[in-house]
CSV table of C-alpha atoms and ligand atoms in Angstrom, one decimal:
chain,number,residue,atom,x,y,z
A,1,MET,CA,-53.7,121.9,-1.7
A,2,PRO,CA,-55.4,121.5,-5.1
A,3,VAL,CA,-58.5,123.6,-5.6
A,4,MET,CA,-61.6,121.5,-6.1
A,5,PRO,CA,-63.6,122.4,-9.2
A,6,LYS,CA,-67.0,123.9,-8.6
A,7,LEU,CA,-69.7,121.6,-9.8
A,8,PHE,CA,-73.2,123.0,-10.6
A,9,VAL,CA,-76.3,120.9,-10.9
A,10,THR,CA,-79.4,122.6,-12.4
A,11,GLY,CA,-82.9,121.3,-11.6
A,12,ALA,CA,-81.5,120.1,-8.3
A,13,THR,CA,-84.9,119.8,-6.8
A,14,GLY,CA,-86.0,117.2,-9.4
A,15,GLN,CA,-85.9,113.5,-8.9
A,16,LEU,CA,-82.8,113.1,-11.2
A,17,GLY,CA,-81.1,116.2,-9.7
A,18,GLN,CA,-81.5,114.9,-6.2
A,19,HIS,CA,-80.0,111.5,-7.1
A,20,VAL,CA,-77.1,113.2,-8.9
A,21,ILE,CA,-76.3,115.3,-5.8
A,22,ASP,CA,-76.5,112.3,-3.5
A,23,THR,CA,-74.2,110.4,-5.7
A,24,LEU,CA,-71.8,113.3,-6.0
A,25,LEU,CA,-71.6,113.5,-2.2
A,26,GLU,CA,-70.1,110.0,-2.1
A,27,THR,CA,-66.9,111.2,-3.8
A,28,VAL,CA,-66.9,115.0,-3.7
A,29,PRO,CA,-66.9,117.4,-0.8
A,30,ALA,CA,-70.3,119.2,-0.3
A,31,SER,CA,-68.4,122.5,-0.5
A,32,ALA,CA,-67.6,121.8,-4.2
A,33,ILE,CA,-71.3,121.4,-5.2
A,34,VAL,CA,-73.8,124.1,-6.1
A,35,ALA,CA,-77.5,123.2,-6.3
A,36,GLY,CA,-79.4,125.3,-8.9
A,37,MET,CA,-83.0,125.9,-8.0
A,38,ARG,CA,-85.8,127.7,-9.8
A,39,ASP,CA,-86.7,129.7,-6.7
A,40,PRO,CA,-85.1,128.8,-3.4
A,41,ALA,CA,-87.3,131.4,-1.5
A,42,LYS,CA,-90.4,129.6,-2.7
A,43,ASP,CA,-89.1,126.1,-2.0
A,44,GLU,CA,-87.4,126.8,1.3
A,45,GLY,CA,-87.6,123.2,2.5
A,46,ALA,CA,-85.6,121.9,-0.4
A,47,ALA,CA,-83.1,124.8,-0.2
A,48,ASN,CA,-82.5,124.3,3.5
A,49,ALA,CA,-82.1,120.5,3.0
A,50,PHE,CA,-79.2,121.2,0.6
A,51,ARG,CA,-77.7,123.8,2.9
A,52,LYS,CA,-77.8,121.4,5.8
A,53,LYS,CA,-75.7,119.0,3.8
A,54,GLY,CA,-73.2,121.9,3.3
A,55,ILE,CA,-74.2,122.5,-0.3
A,56,GLU,CA,-74.5,126.0,-1.7
A,57,VAL,CA,-77.8,126.9,-3.2
A,58,ARG,CA,-78.2,129.4,-6.1
A,59,THR,CA,-81.2,130.6,-8.0
A,60,ALA,CA,-81.1,129.4,-11.6
A,61,ASP,CA,-84.4,129.7,-13.4
A,62,TYR,CA,-84.1,128.6,-17.0
A,63,SER,CA,-86.8,131.1,-18.0
A,64,ARG,CA,-85.2,134.1,-16.2
A,65,PRO,CA,-81.7,134.7,-17.8
A,66,GLU,CA,-81.1,137.4,-15.2
A,67,THR,CA,-80.8,134.7,-12.6
A,68,LEU,CA,-78.4,132.6,-14.6
A,69,ALA,CA,-75.7,135.3,-15.2
A,70,SER,CA,-74.8,135.3,-11.5
A,71,ALA,CA,-75.7,131.7,-10.8
A,72,PHE,CA,-72.8,130.3,-12.9
A,73,ALA,CA,-70.0,132.7,-11.6
A,74,GLY,CA,-66.9,130.6,-10.7
A,75,VAL,CA,-68.5,127.3,-11.9
A,76,ASP,CA,-66.1,124.8,-13.6
A,77,ARG,CA,-68.5,122.1,-14.6
A,78,LEU,CA,-72.2,122.4,-15.2
A,79,LEU,CA,-74.9,119.7,-15.4
A,80,LEU,CA,-77.8,121.0,-17.4
A,81,ILE,CA,-80.7,118.8,-16.5
A,82,SER,CA,-83.3,119.1,-19.3
A,83,SER,CA,-86.4,121.1,-18.2
A,84,SER,CA,-89.7,119.4,-17.5
A,85,GLU,CA,-91.5,122.1,-19.3
A,86,ASN,CA,-92.1,120.6,-22.8
A,87,GLY,CA,-92.5,123.2,-25.5
A,88,GLU,CA,-90.4,125.8,-23.5
A,89,ARG,CA,-87.2,123.9,-23.6
A,90,LYS,CA,-85.5,125.3,-26.7
A,91,VAL,CA,-85.5,128.8,-25.2
A,92,GLN,CA,-84.8,127.7,-21.6
A,93,HIS,CA,-81.8,125.6,-22.5
A,94,ARG,CA,-80.4,128.2,-24.8
A,95,ASN,CA,-80.7,130.7,-21.9
A,96,VAL,CA,-78.6,128.3,-19.7
A,97,ILE,CA,-76.0,127.6,-22.4
A,98,ASN,CA,-75.5,131.3,-23.2
A,99,ALA,CA,-75.2,132.2,-19.5
A,100,ALA,CA,-72.7,129.4,-18.9
A,101,LYS,CA,-70.6,130.5,-21.9
A,102,ASP,CA,-70.6,134.2,-20.6
A,103,ALA,CA,-69.6,132.9,-17.1
A,104,GLY,CA,-66.7,130.9,-18.5
A,105,VAL,CA,-67.9,127.5,-17.5
A,106,GLY,CA,-65.4,124.9,-18.5
A,107,LEU,CA,-67.7,122.0,-19.3
A,108,ILE,CA,-71.5,121.6,-19.8
A,109,ALA,CA,-73.0,118.1,-19.5
A,110,TYR,CA,-76.5,117.9,-20.9
A,111,THR,CA,-79.1,115.2,-20.3
A,112,SER,CA,-80.4,114.6,-23.8
A,113,ILE,CA,-82.4,111.7,-25.3
A,114,LEU,CA,-81.2,108.3,-26.7
A,115,ARG,CA,-79.9,108.8,-30.3
A,116,ALA,CA,-81.2,112.4,-30.3
A,117,ASP,CA,-79.8,112.9,-33.8
A,118,THR,CA,-81.9,110.2,-35.4
A,119,SER,CA,-84.7,109.6,-32.9
A,120,PRO,CA,-88.2,109.6,-34.4
A,121,LEU,CA,-89.7,110.7,-31.1
A,122,PHE,CA,-91.4,114.0,-31.0
A,123,LEU,CA,-89.7,114.6,-27.6
A,124,ALA,CA,-86.3,114.4,-29.4
A,125,GLU,CA,-86.9,117.7,-31.3
A,126,GLU,CA,-86.1,120.0,-28.4
A,127,HIS,CA,-83.1,117.9,-27.4
A,128,ARG,CA,-81.7,118.2,-31.0
A,129,ASP,CA,-82.1,121.9,-30.8
A,130,THR,CA,-80.2,122.0,-27.5
A,131,GLU,CA,-77.4,119.8,-28.8
A,132,ALA,CA,-77.1,122.3,-31.8
A,133,ALA,CA,-77.0,125.2,-29.3
A,134,LEU,CA,-74.2,123.5,-27.4
A,135,ALA,CA,-72.2,123.0,-30.6
A,136,GLU,CA,-72.8,126.6,-31.6
A,137,ALA,CA,-71.7,128.0,-28.2
A,138,GLY,CA,-68.2,126.7,-28.5
A,139,VAL,CA,-68.1,125.7,-24.8
A,140,PRO,CA,-66.7,122.1,-24.2
A,141,PHE,CA,-69.7,119.8,-23.7
A,142,VAL,CA,-70.7,116.2,-23.2
A,143,LEU,CA,-74.0,114.6,-24.2
A,144,LEU,CA,-75.7,112.2,-21.8
A,145,ARG,CA,-78.2,110.8,-24.2
A,146,ASN,CA,-80.5,109.1,-21.7
A,147,GLY,CA,-82.9,106.3,-22.6
A,148,TRP,CA,-86.1,105.8,-20.7
A,149,TYR,CA,-86.3,105.7,-16.9
A,150,THR,CA,-88.0,102.4,-15.9
A,151,GLU,CA,-90.0,104.5,-13.4
A,152,VAL,CA,-91.8,106.1,-16.3
A,153,TYR,CA,-93.7,102.9,-16.7
A,154,THR,CA,-95.0,102.9,-13.2
A,155,TRP,CA,-97.1,106.0,-14.1
A,156,ARG,CA,-99.3,103.8,-16.3
A,157,LEU,CA,-99.9,101.1,-13.7
A,158,PRO,CA,-102.6,102.6,-11.5
A,159,LEU,CA,-105.0,102.7,-14.5
A,160,ALA,CA,-103.9,99.3,-15.6
A,161,PHE,CA,-104.6,97.8,-12.2
A,162,LYS,CA,-108.1,99.3,-12.3
A,163,HIS,CA,-108.9,97.5,-15.6
A,164,GLY,CA,-106.6,94.5,-15.4
A,165,VAL,CA,-105.3,95.7,-18.8
A,166,LEU,CA,-102.3,97.8,-19.8
A,167,ILE,CA,-103.0,99.6,-23.0
A,168,GLY,CA,-100.4,100.9,-25.4
A,169,ALA,CA,-99.2,101.1,-29.0
A,170,ALA,CA,-95.7,99.8,-28.7
A,171,GLU,CA,-96.4,96.5,-30.4
A,172,ASP,CA,-93.5,94.2,-29.6
A,173,GLY,CA,-90.9,96.9,-29.6
A,174,ARG,CA,-88.2,96.5,-27.0
A,175,ILE,CA,-87.4,99.1,-24.3
A,176,SER,CA,-83.9,99.2,-22.8
A,177,SER,CA,-84.8,101.3,-19.8
A,178,ALA,CA,-82.7,101.8,-16.6
A,179,ALA,CA,-83.5,103.2,-13.2
A,180,ARG,CA,-83.4,106.9,-12.8
A,181,ALA,CA,-80.6,106.4,-10.3
A,182,ASP,CA,-78.4,104.7,-12.9
A,183,TYR,CA,-78.6,107.7,-15.2
A,184,ALA,CA,-77.9,110.0,-12.2
A,185,SER,CA,-74.8,107.9,-11.5
A,186,ALA,CA,-73.6,108.5,-15.0
A,187,ALA,CA,-74.2,112.2,-14.7
A,188,ALA,CA,-72.4,112.4,-11.4
A,189,THR,CA,-69.5,110.4,-12.8
A,190,VAL,CA,-69.1,112.8,-15.7
A,191,LEU,CA,-69.4,115.8,-13.6
A,192,ALA,CA,-67.0,114.7,-10.9
A,193,GLY,CA,-64.0,114.4,-13.2
A,194,GLY,CA,-62.2,112.7,-16.1
A,195,ASP,CA,-61.9,113.7,-19.7
A,196,HIS,CA,-65.5,113.7,-21.1
A,197,ALA,CA,-65.5,116.8,-23.3
A,198,GLY,CA,-66.7,116.0,-26.8
A,199,ARG,CA,-68.1,112.6,-25.8
A,200,ILE,CA,-71.6,111.5,-26.7
A,201,TYR,CA,-72.8,108.8,-24.4
A,202,GLU,CA,-75.8,106.7,-25.6
A,203,LEU,CA,-77.2,105.5,-22.2
A,204,ALA,CA,-79.7,102.7,-21.7
A,205,GLY,CA,-80.3,99.7,-19.6
A,206,ASP,CA,-78.4,96.4,-20.0
A,207,ALA,CA,-81.6,94.4,-20.6
A,208,SER,CA,-84.8,95.2,-22.6
A,209,PHE,CA,-88.5,94.2,-22.4
A,210,THR,CA,-91.7,94.5,-24.4
A,211,LEU,CA,-94.8,96.0,-22.8
A,212,ALA,CA,-96.3,92.4,-22.7
A,213,GLU,CA,-93.2,91.3,-20.8
A,214,LEU,CA,-93.5,94.3,-18.4
A,215,VAL,CA,-97.1,93.3,-17.8
A,216,ALA,CA,-96.1,89.7,-16.9
A,217,VAL,CA,-93.7,91.1,-14.3
A,218,VAL,CA,-96.5,93.3,-12.8
A,219,ALA,CA,-98.9,90.4,-12.7
A,220,GLU,CA,-96.4,88.2,-10.9
A,221,ALA,CA,-95.4,90.9,-8.4
A,222,SER,CA,-99.0,91.8,-7.6
A,223,GLY,CA,-100.6,88.4,-7.8
A,224,LYS,CA,-103.3,89.9,-10.0
A,225,PRO,CA,-103.9,89.0,-13.6
A,226,MET,CA,-103.1,91.7,-16.2
A,227,ALA,CA,-103.0,91.6,-20.0
A,228,TYR,CA,-101.3,93.9,-22.5
A,229,GLN,CA,-103.7,95.3,-25.2
A,230,ASN,CA,-102.1,96.8,-28.2
A,231,MET,CA,-103.9,99.5,-30.3
A,232,THR,CA,-103.0,102.0,-32.9
A,233,PRO,CA,-101.2,105.2,-31.8
A,234,GLU,CA,-104.3,107.2,-32.5
A,235,GLU,CA,-106.6,104.8,-30.6
A,236,PHE,CA,-104.1,104.9,-27.7
A,237,ARG,CA,-104.0,108.8,-27.8
A,238,SER,CA,-107.8,108.9,-27.7
A,239,ALA,CA,-107.9,106.4,-24.8
A,240,ALA,CA,-105.4,108.4,-22.8
A,241,LEU,CA,-107.5,111.6,-23.4
A,242,GLN,CA,-110.6,109.8,-22.3
A,243,ALA,CA,-108.8,108.6,-19.2
A,244,GLY,CA,-108.2,112.3,-18.3
A,245,ALA,CA,-104.6,112.8,-19.6
A,246,PRO,CA,-103.8,116.3,-20.7
A,247,GLU,CA,-103.4,116.8,-24.5
A,248,ILE,CA,-99.6,117.0,-24.3
A,249,VAL,CA,-99.3,113.9,-22.1
A,250,ALA,CA,-101.6,111.9,-24.5
A,251,ARG,CA,-99.5,113.0,-27.4
A,252,ILE,CA,-96.2,112.0,-25.7
A,253,LEU,CA,-97.6,108.6,-24.6
A,254,SER,CA,-98.8,107.7,-28.1
A,255,ASP,CA,-95.9,109.1,-30.0
A,256,THR,CA,-93.4,107.4,-27.7
A,257,ASP,CA,-95.1,104.0,-28.0
A,258,ALA,CA,-95.2,104.4,-31.7
A,259,GLY,CA,-91.4,105.1,-31.6
A,260,VAL,CA,-90.8,102.1,-29.3
A,261,ALA,CA,-92.5,99.9,-32.0
A,262,LYS,CA,-89.8,101.2,-34.4
A,263,GLY,CA,-87.0,100.5,-31.9
A,264,ALA,CA,-86.5,104.1,-30.7
A,265,LEU,CA,-85.8,103.1,-27.1
A,266,PHE,CA,-83.9,99.9,-27.7
A,267,ASP,CA,-80.2,99.9,-27.2
A,268,ASN,CA,-77.7,97.1,-26.5
A,269,GLY,CA,-74.4,99.1,-26.5
A,270,GLY,CA,-73.9,98.7,-22.7
A,271,GLU,CA,-72.5,102.3,-22.4
A,272,LEU,CA,-74.4,103.2,-19.3
A,273,ALA,CA,-73.0,100.1,-17.4
A,274,ARG,CA,-69.5,100.9,-18.6
A,275,LEU,CA,-69.7,104.5,-17.5
A,276,ILE,CA,-71.1,103.8,-14.0
A,277,GLY,CA,-68.9,100.7,-13.5
A,278,ARG,CA,-71.7,98.3,-12.6
A,279,PRO,CA,-74.7,96.6,-14.3
A,280,THR,CA,-77.8,98.8,-14.6
A,281,THR,CA,-80.8,98.1,-12.4
A,282,PRO,CA,-82.9,95.3,-13.8
A,283,PHE,CA,-86.4,96.6,-14.8
A,284,GLN,CA,-87.9,93.8,-12.8
A,285,THR,CA,-86.3,95.2,-9.6
A,286,THR,CA,-87.8,98.7,-10.2
A,287,ILE,CA,-91.2,97.5,-11.2
A,288,THR,CA,-91.5,94.8,-8.5
A,289,GLY,CA,-90.4,97.4,-5.9
A,290,PHE,CA,-93.1,99.8,-7.1
A,291,VAL,CA,-95.9,97.2,-7.1
A,292,ARG,CA,-95.0,95.8,-3.7
A,293,ASN,CA,-95.2,99.4,-2.2
A,294,GLN,CA,-98.7,99.9,-3.5
B,301,NAP,N1,-85.6,109.7,-19.8
B,301,NAP,C1,-86.8,109.7,-19.2
B,301,NAP,O1,-87.5,108.6,-19.1
B,301,NAP,C2,-87.4,110.9,-18.7
B,301,NAP,C3,-88.6,110.9,-18.1
B,301,NAP,C4,-89.2,112.1,-17.6
B,301,NAP,C5,-88.4,113.3,-17.8
B,301,NAP,N2,-87.2,113.3,-18.4
B,301,NAP,C6,-86.4,114.5,-18.6
B,301,NAP,O2,-85.4,114.5,-17.6
B,301,NAP,C7,-85.5,115.6,-16.7
B,301,NAP,C8,-85.2,115.2,-15.3
B,301,NAP,O3,-86.1,114.2,-14.9
B,301,NAP,P1,-86.7,114.2,-13.5
B,301,NAP,O4,-87.3,112.9,-13.3
B,301,NAP,O5,-85.7,114.8,-12.5
B,301,NAP,O6,-87.8,115.3,-13.6
B,301,NAP,P2,-88.5,116.2,-12.5
B,301,NAP,O7,-88.5,115.5,-11.2
B,301,NAP,O8,-89.8,116.7,-13.1
B,301,NAP,O9,-87.5,117.4,-12.3
B,301,NAP,C9,-87.5,118.5,-13.3
B,301,NAP,C10,-86.6,119.5,-12.7
B,301,NAP,O10,-86.5,120.6,-13.7
B,301,NAP,C11,-86.7,121.8,-13.0
B,301,NAP,N3,-87.2,122.9,-13.8
B,301,NAP,C12,-88.3,122.9,-14.6
B,301,NAP,N4,-88.4,124.1,-15.1
B,301,NAP,C13,-87.4,124.9,-14.7
B,301,NAP,C14,-87.0,126.2,-14.8
B,301,NAP,N5,-87.8,127.1,-15.6
B,301,NAP,N6,-85.9,126.7,-14.2
B,301,NAP,C15,-85.2,125.8,-13.4
B,301,NAP,N7,-85.5,124.6,-13.2
B,301,NAP,C16,-86.6,124.1,-13.8
B,301,NAP,C17,-87.7,121.5,-11.9
B,301,NAP,O11,-87.6,122.5,-10.9
B,301,NAP,P3,-88.9,122.7,-9.9
B,301,NAP,O12,-88.7,121.8,-8.8
B,301,NAP,O13,-88.8,124.1,-9.5
B,301,NAP,O14,-90.1,122.4,-10.7
B,301,NAP,C18,-87.1,120.2,-11.4
B,301,NAP,O15,-86.0,120.4,-10.6
B,301,NAP,C19,-86.9,116.1,-16.9
B,301,NAP,O16,-87.0,117.5,-16.7
B,301,NAP,C20,-87.2,115.8,-18.4
B,301,NAP,O17,-86.6,116.7,-19.3
B,301,NAP,C21,-86.7,112.1,-18.9
């Protein structure tokens, strides 16, 4: 009987990681999957939920290299889900890559950012560094350059509902977002098999929208009027700070909107749909679903 490759998903407790594991389970036996967690003892509920499904759980803390050396033993393919700790990611991701190399992992798939090599977004800097680290390591790798999750835009809606206005600095820049589950399907597809080493996938939704168009969908779904108000990136950053956003979040919001105005999150290459073998989830579906659940 052929031996099933061992597939490791880091950040398995996160929203993307959980989607990836659920998608993998549709085609791969649970015994082939390893869920990497920062601290299974601290998050026993999540660890036990994986174990109940027959999935092995291992400690893999990006900031504690000593956990990574043993985590990757016997692993054939590794999905490195980018850390949520902005500012720490260069070191964290290099820790993971070095440990995977030492353990003899055969393929690393990394969740990067759309057009990381040329993106003007401040968030792209750590991804560029990780992509360079992968190239330096000499381990076969594949880049999943993810565009925006549509779900990201739901974070701005509670405040927009309060004022009847969504503020931003994206002008009429178009955003080709897709549902988180679409990107998870792409990651699961690449991890589960096929010849992906050396590939760079620019992943984004099939359709695009401006923030004004997003607001129109929100207004229709909620039955409440809402307008889009554009401002300069600096005004938007100040408004986000005034609304209570932490400094880093305000910076990311204003910088990303400024990038959207320059086309940083627009893509019409259709690569995500091709990779997952189906159209991406329309942004209207994700946004309407969120609004109706409020
Ligand atoms: N494309 C987009 O629109 C977009 C939007 C947001 C984020 N992202 C990026 O995509 C990644 C996945 O998205 P998501 O929605 O799944 O984010 P998420 O729900 O915040 O999950 C992040 C995962 O990273 C793990 N993590 C953070 N620091 C770690 C560490 N030191 N060691 C091990 N694991 C660590 C978290 O573990 P714990 O459960 O232990 O915290 C969690 O499992 C994010 O981390 C971020 O880099 C992309």
